[in-house]
Short mmCIF file of C-alpha atoms and ligand atoms in Angstrom, two decimals:
data_model
loop_
_atom_site.label_atom_id
_atom_site.label_comp_id
_atom_site.label_asym_id
_atom_site.label_seq_id
_atom_site.Cartn_x
_atom_site.Cartn_y
_atom_site.Cartn_z
CA UNK A 69 -83.74 209.23 -30.68
CA UNK A 70 -80.72 207.37 -29.40
CA UNK A 71 -77.55 207.52 -31.45
CA UNK A 72 -76.14 204.47 -29.75
CA UNK A 73 -79.11 202.45 -30.93
CA UNK A 74 -78.30 203.26 -34.54
CA UNK A 75 -80.68 206.23 -34.34
CA UNK A 76 -83.80 204.12 -34.31
CA UNK A 77 -86.42 204.28 -31.61
CA UNK A 78 -85.43 201.48 -29.20
CA UNK A 79 -89.01 200.20 -29.05
CA UNK A 80 -89.06 199.93 -32.82
CA UNK A 81 -85.97 197.78 -33.08
CA UNK A 82 -87.92 194.58 -32.52
CA UNK A 83 -91.20 193.38 -33.97
CA UNK A 84 -92.75 195.12 -36.95
CA UNK A 85 -92.43 192.82 -39.96
CA UNK A 86 -89.13 191.24 -38.88
CA UNK A 87 -90.69 187.80 -38.54
CA UNK A 88 -93.89 188.40 -40.48
CA UNK A 89 -94.98 185.66 -42.87
CA UNK A 90 -94.32 186.44 -46.51
CA UNK A 91 -96.83 185.66 -49.21
CA UNK A 92 -94.78 184.12 -52.01
CA UNK A 93 -96.21 184.69 -55.45
CA UNK A 94 -95.01 182.85 -58.55
CA UNK A 95 -97.40 183.82 -61.29
CA UNK A 96 -97.61 186.18 -64.23
CA UNK A 97 -95.35 189.24 -63.97
CA UNK A 98 -96.00 192.77 -65.18
CA UNK A 99 -92.70 194.62 -64.89
CA UNK A 100 -90.14 196.20 -67.18
CA UNK A 101 -87.00 194.21 -67.92
CA UNK A 102 -83.46 195.07 -66.84
CA UNK A 103 -82.74 196.98 -70.05
CA UNK A 104 -84.56 199.92 -68.49
CA UNK A 105 -81.61 200.53 -66.15
CA UNK A 106 -79.60 201.80 -69.12
CA UNK A 107 -81.69 204.97 -68.97
CA UNK A 108 -80.16 206.06 -65.67
CA UNK A 109 -76.85 204.17 -65.90
CA UNK A 110 -75.76 205.91 -69.12
CA UNK A 111 -76.19 209.30 -67.45
CA UNK A 112 -73.99 208.26 -64.58
CA UNK A 113 -71.10 206.58 -66.42
CA UNK A 114 -69.87 209.32 -68.68
CA UNK A 115 -67.49 207.34 -70.87
CA UNK A 116 -69.55 204.15 -71.10
CA UNK A 117 -71.71 202.96 -73.97
CA UNK A 118 -74.49 200.38 -73.70
CA UNK A 119 -74.99 198.24 -76.78
CA UNK A 120 -78.13 196.17 -76.39
CA UNK A 121 -77.91 192.97 -78.37
CA UNK A 122 -81.56 192.39 -78.96
CA UNK A 123 -84.67 192.62 -81.09
CA UNK A 124 -86.74 195.47 -82.45
CA UNK A 125 -88.85 195.25 -79.28
CA UNK A 126 -85.75 195.96 -77.18
CA UNK A 127 -84.84 198.91 -79.42
CA UNK A 128 -88.35 200.25 -79.07
CA UNK A 129 -88.32 199.92 -75.27
CA UNK A 130 -85.00 201.69 -74.93
CA UNK A 131 -85.99 204.47 -77.28
CA UNK A 132 -89.30 205.15 -75.60
CA UNK A 133 -87.96 204.81 -72.05
CA UNK A 134 -85.05 207.11 -72.87
CA UNK A 135 -87.02 209.42 -75.15
CA UNK A 136 -86.45 212.30 -72.77
CA UNK A 137 -82.74 212.13 -73.55
CA UNK A 138 -83.19 212.78 -77.25
CA UNK A 139 -80.94 215.86 -77.26
CA UNK A 140 -78.14 214.17 -75.36
CA UNK A 141 -75.23 212.57 -77.19
CA UNK A 142 -76.49 209.00 -77.30
CA UNK A 143 -74.61 206.51 -75.21
CA UNK A 144 -76.81 203.54 -75.93
CA UNK A 145 -77.97 201.71 -79.03
CA UNK A 146 -79.41 198.38 -80.08
CA UNK A 147 -77.71 195.87 -82.36
CA UNK A 148 -80.75 194.13 -83.78
CA UNK A 149 -80.35 190.39 -84.17
CA UNK A 150 -82.43 188.82 -86.88
CA UNK A 151 -83.60 185.25 -86.44
CA UNK A 152 -80.80 182.80 -87.20
CA UNK A 153 -80.39 179.08 -86.79
CA UNK A 154 -77.38 177.69 -84.96
CA UNK A 155 -75.41 177.40 -88.20
CA UNK A 156 -75.75 181.15 -88.65
CA UNK A 157 -74.16 181.98 -85.32
CA UNK A 158 -70.64 182.45 -86.69
CA UNK A 159 -72.01 185.13 -88.99
CA UNK A 160 -73.81 186.70 -86.07
CA UNK A 161 -70.61 186.90 -84.06
CA UNK A 162 -68.81 188.43 -87.04
CA UNK A 163 -71.62 190.90 -87.47
CA UNK A 164 -71.48 191.85 -83.80
CA UNK A 165 -67.71 192.39 -84.07
CA UNK A 166 -68.23 194.61 -87.13
CA UNK A 167 -70.90 196.68 -85.32
CA UNK A 168 -68.55 197.17 -82.35
CA UNK A 169 -65.56 198.02 -84.58
CA UNK A 170 -67.57 200.65 -86.43
CA UNK A 171 -68.94 202.12 -83.21
CA UNK A 172 -65.55 202.39 -81.52
CA UNK A 173 -63.90 203.85 -84.63
CA UNK A 174 -66.59 206.53 -84.75
CA UNK A 175 -66.63 207.21 -81.01
CA UNK A 176 -63.14 207.40 -79.48
CA UNK A 177 -64.73 208.88 -76.32
CA UNK A 178 -66.05 205.41 -75.39
CA UNK A 179 -63.79 203.76 -72.83
CA UNK A 180 -66.17 201.13 -71.51
CA UNK A 181 -68.57 199.20 -73.69
CA UNK A 182 -71.30 197.01 -72.25
CA UNK A 183 -72.83 194.31 -74.44
CA UNK A 184 -76.25 193.97 -72.87
CA UNK A 185 -78.02 190.66 -73.42
CA UNK A 186 -81.77 190.38 -73.89
CA UNK A 187 -84.32 187.60 -74.10
CA UNK A 188 -85.01 186.82 -77.78
CA UNK A 189 -83.95 183.25 -78.51
CA UNK A 190 -81.46 184.29 -81.18
CA UNK A 191 -79.63 186.38 -78.54
CA UNK A 192 -79.73 183.65 -75.92
CA UNK A 193 -77.87 181.40 -78.37
CA UNK A 194 -75.00 183.93 -78.50
CA UNK A 195 -72.24 183.67 -75.89
CA UNK A 196 -71.95 187.36 -75.04
CA UNK A 197 -69.35 186.81 -72.35
CA UNK A 198 -67.06 185.17 -74.87
CA UNK A 199 -67.80 187.98 -77.34
CA UNK A 200 -66.94 190.57 -74.67
CA UNK A 201 -63.65 188.80 -73.90
CA UNK A 202 -62.75 188.63 -77.59
CA UNK A 203 -63.63 192.28 -78.22
CA UNK A 204 -61.91 193.47 -75.04
CA UNK A 205 -58.69 191.84 -76.17
CA UNK A 206 -59.01 193.41 -79.59
CA UNK A 207 -59.72 196.95 -78.35
CA UNK A 208 -57.53 196.93 -75.24
CA UNK A 209 -56.12 199.10 -73.71
CA UNK A 210 -58.35 201.89 -75.04
CA UNK A 211 -61.67 200.21 -74.39
CA UNK A 212 -62.89 197.57 -71.97
CA UNK A 213 -65.78 195.45 -73.19
CA UNK A 214 -67.99 193.80 -70.59
CA UNK A 215 -71.34 192.07 -70.74
CA UNK A 216 -74.38 191.58 -68.58
CA UNK A 217 -77.96 190.49 -69.06
CA UNK A 218 -80.96 192.81 -69.06
CA UNK A 219 -83.22 190.03 -70.29
CA UNK A 220 -86.81 190.14 -69.15
CA UNK A 221 -86.61 186.41 -68.41
CA UNK A 222 -83.90 186.95 -65.80
CA UNK A 223 -84.33 190.51 -64.56
CA UNK A 224 -86.88 193.03 -63.42
CA UNK A 225 -86.09 196.62 -64.21
CA UNK A 226 -83.80 197.53 -61.32
CA UNK A 227 -81.93 194.22 -61.54
CA UNK A 228 -80.34 195.54 -64.74
CA UNK A 229 -78.31 197.93 -62.58
CA UNK A 230 -77.36 195.09 -60.25
CA UNK A 231 -76.16 192.97 -63.16
CA UNK A 232 -74.22 195.91 -64.64
CA UNK A 233 -72.45 196.79 -61.36
CA UNK A 234 -71.73 193.13 -60.60
CA UNK A 235 -70.01 192.95 -64.02
CA UNK A 236 -67.79 195.87 -62.98
CA UNK A 237 -66.59 194.29 -59.72
CA UNK A 238 -64.05 191.90 -61.33
CA UNK A 239 -62.56 194.96 -63.07
CA UNK A 240 -61.74 196.63 -59.74
CA UNK A 241 -58.08 196.39 -58.80
CA UNK A 242 -57.19 194.53 -55.60
CA UNK A 243 -56.44 196.94 -52.75
CA UNK A 244 -53.35 195.92 -50.77
CA UNK A 245 -54.01 194.34 -47.37
CA UNK A 246 -52.41 197.31 -45.59
CA UNK A 247 -54.42 199.91 -47.57
CA UNK A 248 -56.21 202.60 -45.62
CA UNK A 249 -59.86 201.87 -44.88
CA UNK A 250 -62.06 203.19 -47.71
CA UNK A 251 -65.76 203.86 -47.85
CA UNK A 252 -67.51 202.75 -51.03
CA UNK A 253 -70.98 204.06 -51.94
CA UNK A 254 -72.64 201.38 -54.06
CA UNK A 255 -75.47 202.29 -56.44
CA UNK A 256 -75.91 204.80 -59.26
CA UNK A 257 -76.89 208.02 -57.52
CA UNK A 258 -77.35 211.27 -59.44
CA UNK A 259 -74.06 213.22 -59.24
CA UNK A 260 -75.64 216.00 -57.20
CA UNK A 261 -76.80 213.51 -54.54
CA UNK A 262 -73.48 211.65 -54.50
CA UNK A 263 -71.71 215.00 -53.99
CA UNK A 264 -74.00 215.88 -51.06
CA UNK A 265 -73.07 212.60 -49.37
CA UNK A 266 -69.36 213.12 -50.08
CA UNK A 267 -69.52 216.56 -48.42
CA UNK A 268 -71.16 215.07 -45.32
CA UNK A 269 -68.57 212.27 -45.09
CA UNK A 270 -65.76 214.80 -45.56
CA UNK A 271 -67.20 216.98 -42.78
CA UNK A 272 -67.13 213.93 -40.49
CA UNK A 273 -63.48 213.39 -41.38
CA UNK A 274 -64.02 210.38 -43.69
CA UNK A 275 -61.78 211.36 -46.58
CA UNK A 276 -61.39 208.20 -48.60
CA UNK A 277 -64.80 207.86 -50.24
CA UNK A 278 -65.33 206.13 -53.60
CA UNK A 279 -68.39 205.24 -55.64
CA UNK A 280 -69.51 202.27 -57.69
CA UNK A 281 -70.24 202.99 -60.47
CA UNK A 282 -67.54 205.61 -60.90
CA UNK A 283 -68.29 208.44 -63.31
CA UNK A 284 -65.37 207.34 -65.52
CA UNK A 285 -63.87 203.89 -65.89
CA UNK A 286 -60.41 205.30 -65.07
CA UNK A 287 -61.81 206.21 -61.62
CA UNK A 288 -63.03 202.67 -60.88
CA UNK A 289 -61.94 202.16 -57.26
CA UNK A 290 -59.92 199.27 -55.94
CA UNK A 291 -61.47 196.82 -53.49
CA UNK A 292 -60.21 194.63 -50.67
CA UNK A 293 -60.60 193.69 -47.00
CA UNK A 294 -60.30 197.34 -45.99
CA UNK A 295 -63.25 198.39 -48.12
CA UNK A 296 -66.43 199.18 -46.18
CA UNK A 297 -69.44 199.63 -48.41
CA UNK A 298 -72.85 201.18 -48.04
CA UNK A 299 -75.61 200.10 -50.40
CA UNK A 300 -77.51 203.13 -51.66
CA UNK A 301 -80.15 200.90 -53.26
CA UNK A 302 -81.89 197.78 -51.97
CA UNK A 303 -81.72 195.94 -55.31
CA UNK A 304 -77.99 195.26 -55.46
CA UNK A 305 -77.81 191.72 -54.10
CA UNK A 306 -75.43 190.30 -56.73
CA UNK A 307 -73.16 193.34 -56.59
CA UNK A 308 -72.96 193.10 -52.80
CA UNK A 309 -72.09 189.41 -53.01
CA UNK A 310 -69.38 190.08 -55.61
CA UNK A 311 -67.86 192.80 -53.40
CA UNK A 312 -67.97 190.53 -50.35
CA UNK A 313 -66.21 187.83 -52.38
CA UNK A 314 -63.43 190.38 -52.87
CA UNK A 315 -63.17 190.88 -49.10
CA UNK A 316 -65.23 194.08 -48.78
CA UNK A 317 -67.53 194.43 -45.77
CA UNK A 318 -71.12 195.70 -46.08
CA UNK A 319 -72.24 198.20 -43.45
CA UNK A 320 -75.70 197.34 -42.20
CA UNK A 321 -78.00 200.36 -42.33
CA UNK A 322 -81.40 201.65 -43.31
CA UNK A 323 -81.47 202.86 -46.89
CA UNK A 324 -81.02 206.64 -47.21
CA UNK A 325 -84.64 207.62 -47.79
CA UNK A 326 -86.09 210.33 -45.55
CA UNK A 327 -84.50 211.97 -42.52
CA UNK A 328 -84.42 208.77 -40.48
CA UNK A 329 -83.06 206.49 -43.21
CA UNK A 330 -80.40 209.00 -44.27
CA UNK A 331 -79.28 209.56 -40.67
CA UNK A 332 -78.96 205.84 -40.02
CA UNK A 333 -77.09 205.26 -43.30
CA UNK A 334 -74.58 208.01 -42.51
CA UNK A 335 -74.32 206.77 -38.94
CA UNK A 336 -73.28 203.29 -40.06
CA UNK A 337 -70.29 204.84 -41.84
CA UNK A 338 -69.52 207.09 -38.86
CA UNK A 339 -69.35 204.06 -36.55
CA UNK A 340 -67.20 202.04 -38.98
CA UNK A 341 -64.74 204.93 -39.39
CA UNK A 342 -64.54 205.81 -35.68
CA UNK A 343 -66.20 209.22 -35.99
CA UNK A 344 -67.13 210.43 -32.53
CA UNK A 345 -70.81 210.81 -31.77
CA UNK A 346 -70.62 214.56 -31.16
CA UNK A 347 -68.99 215.23 -34.54
CA UNK A 348 -71.53 212.98 -36.25
CA UNK A 349 -74.48 214.79 -34.69
CA UNK A 350 -73.04 218.22 -35.47
CA UNK A 351 -72.51 217.29 -39.11
CA UNK A 352 -75.92 215.72 -39.75
CA UNK A 353 -78.08 218.03 -37.62
CA UNK A 354 -78.63 220.84 -40.19
CA UNK A 355 -79.57 218.46 -43.04
CA UNK A 356 -81.71 216.34 -40.81
CA UNK A 357 -83.59 219.34 -39.44
CA UNK A 358 -84.09 220.73 -42.95
CA UNK A 359 -85.52 217.37 -44.05
CA UNK A 360 -87.78 217.03 -41.00
CA UNK A 361 -89.16 220.56 -41.45
CA UNK A 362 -89.76 220.03 -45.18
CA UNK A 363 -91.50 216.70 -44.53
CA UNK A 364 -93.86 218.30 -42.02
CA UNK A 365 -95.37 220.33 -44.86
CA UNK A 366 -96.18 217.21 -46.89
CA UNK A 367 -97.24 215.12 -43.91
CA UNK A 368 -100.64 216.81 -43.60
CA UNK A 369 -101.55 215.51 -47.07
CA UNK A 370 -100.37 211.94 -46.53
CA UNK A 371 -101.06 211.15 -42.88
CA UNK A 372 -103.60 208.39 -42.37
CA UNK A 373 -103.73 207.51 -46.10
CA UNK A 374 -103.36 203.86 -47.03
CA UNK A 375 -100.90 202.63 -49.63
CA UNK A 376 -100.50 199.37 -51.59
CA UNK A 377 -97.21 198.50 -53.29
CA UNK A 378 -97.18 196.17 -56.28
CA UNK A 379 -93.81 194.40 -56.66
CA UNK A 380 -91.73 196.38 -59.10
CA UNK A 381 -88.51 198.15 -58.15
CA UNK A 382 -87.34 196.42 -54.92
CA UNK A 383 -87.48 199.89 -53.33
CA UNK A 384 -90.85 199.02 -51.82
CA UNK A 385 -89.81 198.02 -48.28
CA UNK A 386 -87.60 201.05 -47.51
CA UNK A 387 -90.15 203.39 -49.08
CA UNK A 388 -92.99 201.90 -47.05
CA UNK A 389 -90.88 202.33 -43.91
CA UNK A 390 -90.24 205.99 -44.80
CA UNK A 391 -93.89 206.71 -45.63
CA UNK A 392 -95.22 205.04 -42.52
CA UNK A 393 -92.73 206.38 -39.97
CA UNK A 394 -92.12 209.88 -41.27
CA UNK A 395 -95.40 210.69 -42.99
CA UNK A 396 -97.96 208.61 -41.11
CA UNK A 397 -99.14 206.56 -44.13
CA UNK A 398 -100.54 203.05 -43.65
CA UNK A 399 -98.87 200.40 -45.82
CA UNK A 400 -101.52 197.73 -46.45
CA UNK A 401 -99.46 195.46 -48.68
CA UNK A 402 -95.81 195.80 -49.59
CA UNK A 403 -94.94 193.62 -52.55
CA UNK A 404 -91.40 193.33 -53.81
CA UNK A 405 -89.94 191.22 -56.64
CA UNK A 406 -87.31 189.88 -54.25
CA UNK A 407 -87.14 190.22 -50.47
CA UNK A 408 -83.48 190.30 -49.43
CA UNK A 409 -83.82 189.66 -45.70
CA UNK A 410 -80.18 190.39 -44.88
CA UNK A 411 -80.08 193.72 -46.66
CA UNK A 412 -83.50 194.66 -45.25
CA UNK A 413 -82.73 193.46 -41.71
CA UNK A 414 -83.01 196.95 -40.24
CA UNK A 415 -85.96 197.95 -42.42
CA UNK A 416 -88.41 195.14 -41.76
CA UNK A 417 -88.80 195.65 -38.00
CA UNK A 418 -89.81 199.26 -38.69
CA UNK A 419 -92.82 198.39 -40.83
CA UNK A 420 -96.14 198.24 -39.00
CA UNK A 421 -96.88 194.63 -38.03
CA UNK A 422 -100.25 194.90 -39.78
CA UNK A 423 -98.52 195.22 -43.18
CA UNK A 424 -98.83 192.24 -45.53
CA UNK A 425 -95.52 191.37 -47.18
CA UNK A 426 -95.44 189.66 -50.54
CA UNK A 427 -92.55 188.52 -52.68
CA UNK A 428 -92.68 187.81 -56.40
CA UNK A 429 -95.69 188.45 -58.57
CA UNK A 430 -99.00 186.95 -59.51
CA UNK A 431 -100.56 189.97 -61.06
CA UNK A 432 -104.21 188.89 -61.11
CA UNK A 433 -104.22 187.88 -57.45
CA UNK A 434 -102.48 191.10 -56.48
CA UNK A 435 -104.98 193.14 -58.47
CA UNK A 436 -107.80 191.35 -56.65
CA UNK A 437 -106.27 192.12 -53.26
CA UNK A 438 -105.73 195.75 -54.25
CA UNK A 439 -109.35 196.08 -55.42
CA UNK A 440 -110.56 194.60 -52.13
CA UNK A 441 -108.35 196.88 -50.07
CA UNK A 442 -109.25 200.08 -52.02
CA UNK A 443 -106.07 201.87 -50.91
CA UNK A 444 -105.79 205.64 -51.16
CA UNK A 445 -102.70 205.13 -53.31
CA UNK A 446 -101.35 202.17 -55.32
CA UNK A 447 -97.71 202.14 -56.42
CA UNK A 448 -97.33 200.04 -59.55
CA UNK A 449 -95.80 199.67 -63.00
CA UNK A 450 -97.01 201.65 -66.00
CA UNK A 451 -99.02 198.73 -67.36
CA UNK A 452 -101.21 198.47 -64.27
CA UNK A 453 -101.70 202.17 -63.61
CA UNK A 454 -104.24 202.95 -66.32
CA UNK A 455 -106.60 200.02 -65.57
CA UNK A 456 -106.50 200.86 -61.86
CA UNK A 457 -107.16 204.55 -62.52
CA UNK A 458 -110.13 203.52 -64.67
CA UNK A 459 -111.48 201.71 -61.61
CA UNK A 460 -111.19 204.86 -59.52
CA UNK A 461 -107.95 203.94 -57.74
CA UNK A 462 -105.19 206.53 -57.50
CA UNK A 463 -101.79 205.32 -58.71
CA UNK A 464 -98.14 206.25 -58.66
CA UNK A 465 -95.71 204.91 -61.28
CA UNK A 466 -92.93 203.15 -59.46
CA UNK A 467 -90.47 203.82 -62.29
CA UNK A 468 -90.48 207.53 -61.42
CA UNK A 469 -89.00 206.66 -58.04
CA UNK A 470 -85.91 205.30 -59.78
CA UNK A 471 -85.57 208.14 -62.29
CA UNK A 472 -85.85 210.96 -59.74
CA UNK A 473 -83.25 212.11 -57.19
CA UNK A 474 -84.83 210.76 -53.98
CA UNK A 475 -81.95 209.86 -51.63
CA UNK A 476 -80.63 211.99 -48.81
CA UNK A 477 -81.80 214.83 -46.60
CA UNK A 478 -82.29 217.42 -49.32
CA UNK A 479 -84.43 215.15 -51.48
CA UNK A 480 -86.64 213.79 -48.66
CA UNK A 481 -89.49 216.23 -49.26
CA UNK A 482 -89.28 215.71 -53.05
CA UNK A 483 -89.64 211.98 -52.43
CA UNK A 484 -92.70 212.57 -50.25
CA UNK A 485 -94.13 214.91 -52.91
CA UNK A 486 -93.97 212.11 -55.48
CA UNK A 487 -96.57 210.29 -53.36
CA UNK A 488 -98.65 213.37 -52.54
CA UNK A 489 -98.96 214.56 -56.14
CA UNK A 490 -101.25 211.80 -57.49
CA UNK A 491 -103.61 212.32 -54.57
CA UNK A 492 -103.66 216.08 -55.14
CA UNK A 493 -104.43 215.42 -58.81
CA UNK A 494 -107.27 213.08 -57.85
CA UNK A 495 -108.70 215.69 -55.43
CA UNK A 496 -108.54 218.41 -58.07
CA UNK A 497 -110.27 216.17 -60.60
CA UNK A 498 -113.04 215.31 -58.11
CA UNK A 499 -113.53 219.02 -57.35
CA UNK A 500 -113.72 219.79 -61.06
CA UNK A 501 -116.34 217.06 -61.60
CA UNK A 502 -118.45 218.29 -58.66
FE1 SF4 B 725 -88.68 192.74 -74.29
FE2 SF4 B 725 -86.90 190.91 -73.51
FE3 SF4 B 725 -86.11 192.95 -75.06
FE4 SF4 B 725 -86.79 193.39 -72.51
S1 SF4 B 725 -85.06 192.16 -73.20
S2 SF4 B 725 -87.44 194.60 -74.30
S3 SF4 B 725 -88.44 191.91 -72.20
S4 SF4 B 725 -87.55 191.34 -75.63
#
């Protein structure tokens, strides 16, 4: 591999799916809404609280999606809005204020409160941004109150994180024009993974590294023209735009999945911060070799197997690149809710040119194509998995890919295992039936 070529095979830097036609689907959708993001965001932001302003359905979703966290001190709740006509809205605002007052009086540990909008019509009638402004003023300086939408009408499940982080950007202080160049990691990574990346950057000599979201609101970094940011997730389009509006510069890179993606992601920072090539290679070599060796063990089980991605998390393109280039899988169709060509500019040329790309969803047509293709593995939402399994197709829940630590060198084999496991299960079941 050539470091000067951004660590990609030179022959692979053109072609692939860079200019491939995209099948645009605008039909019925089968995905979770953006409220789901609260499940991983509340673990990351340790002094934040997420108050969903929604219906009993929203409360049910949050409770079942976050059921695993039952023993944790809850940092999310639902304020259930009953149906009201427009005349009742003043009462609703008063009621919301009372709920927030009670919550903050009971929980002085909360420093950042998100009012999270949802899609019931009685919530849509409420102006949550105005409510957040009013409540922020009332509870300042102890608590900041922000709002974003997790509504299923506007967001798919990973877009909830995008909306949440975009709401944080205006809260970031302006870095002075002569501030030292800072690297900002954007996307809610598990702390252990964020720390691994920080150690690698420190070993390269990049000392000023910040993260969005920060673990505590008091650590929210400043932003300005000397901020260089790396997206850790491909679904942060609005957040990236908000940061760019504040003068920050996005570093173009593969997403940090697998040995290749992680190396390229780290390399983009190394180039931007003037790290010499020798130092960069010395720092990444051990992790990269560990990842490559660990992936070899999983490769035997995945090589030559075909895979079909339903549009769900927006992680589909980088994951398909990782599975095809590092594990020898064959992506038949890669569907994504939204194809961000700029952020995926380095990813798309690395997909096999035979891959069909689709954007948006028309679930019945996609199910038909999947049935025709009979892939070895289908990656889809929970609602589609059971029917496909009933038809003899092996599935992987895409939501697990967001809940599990999958970024970086040390998680590369765990990420590959997530795809190997359903096929192992299917093989064991077939053996048992025989
Ligand atoms: Fe359902 Fe909408 Fe509530 Fe999401 S926000 S749980 S889609 S009602």
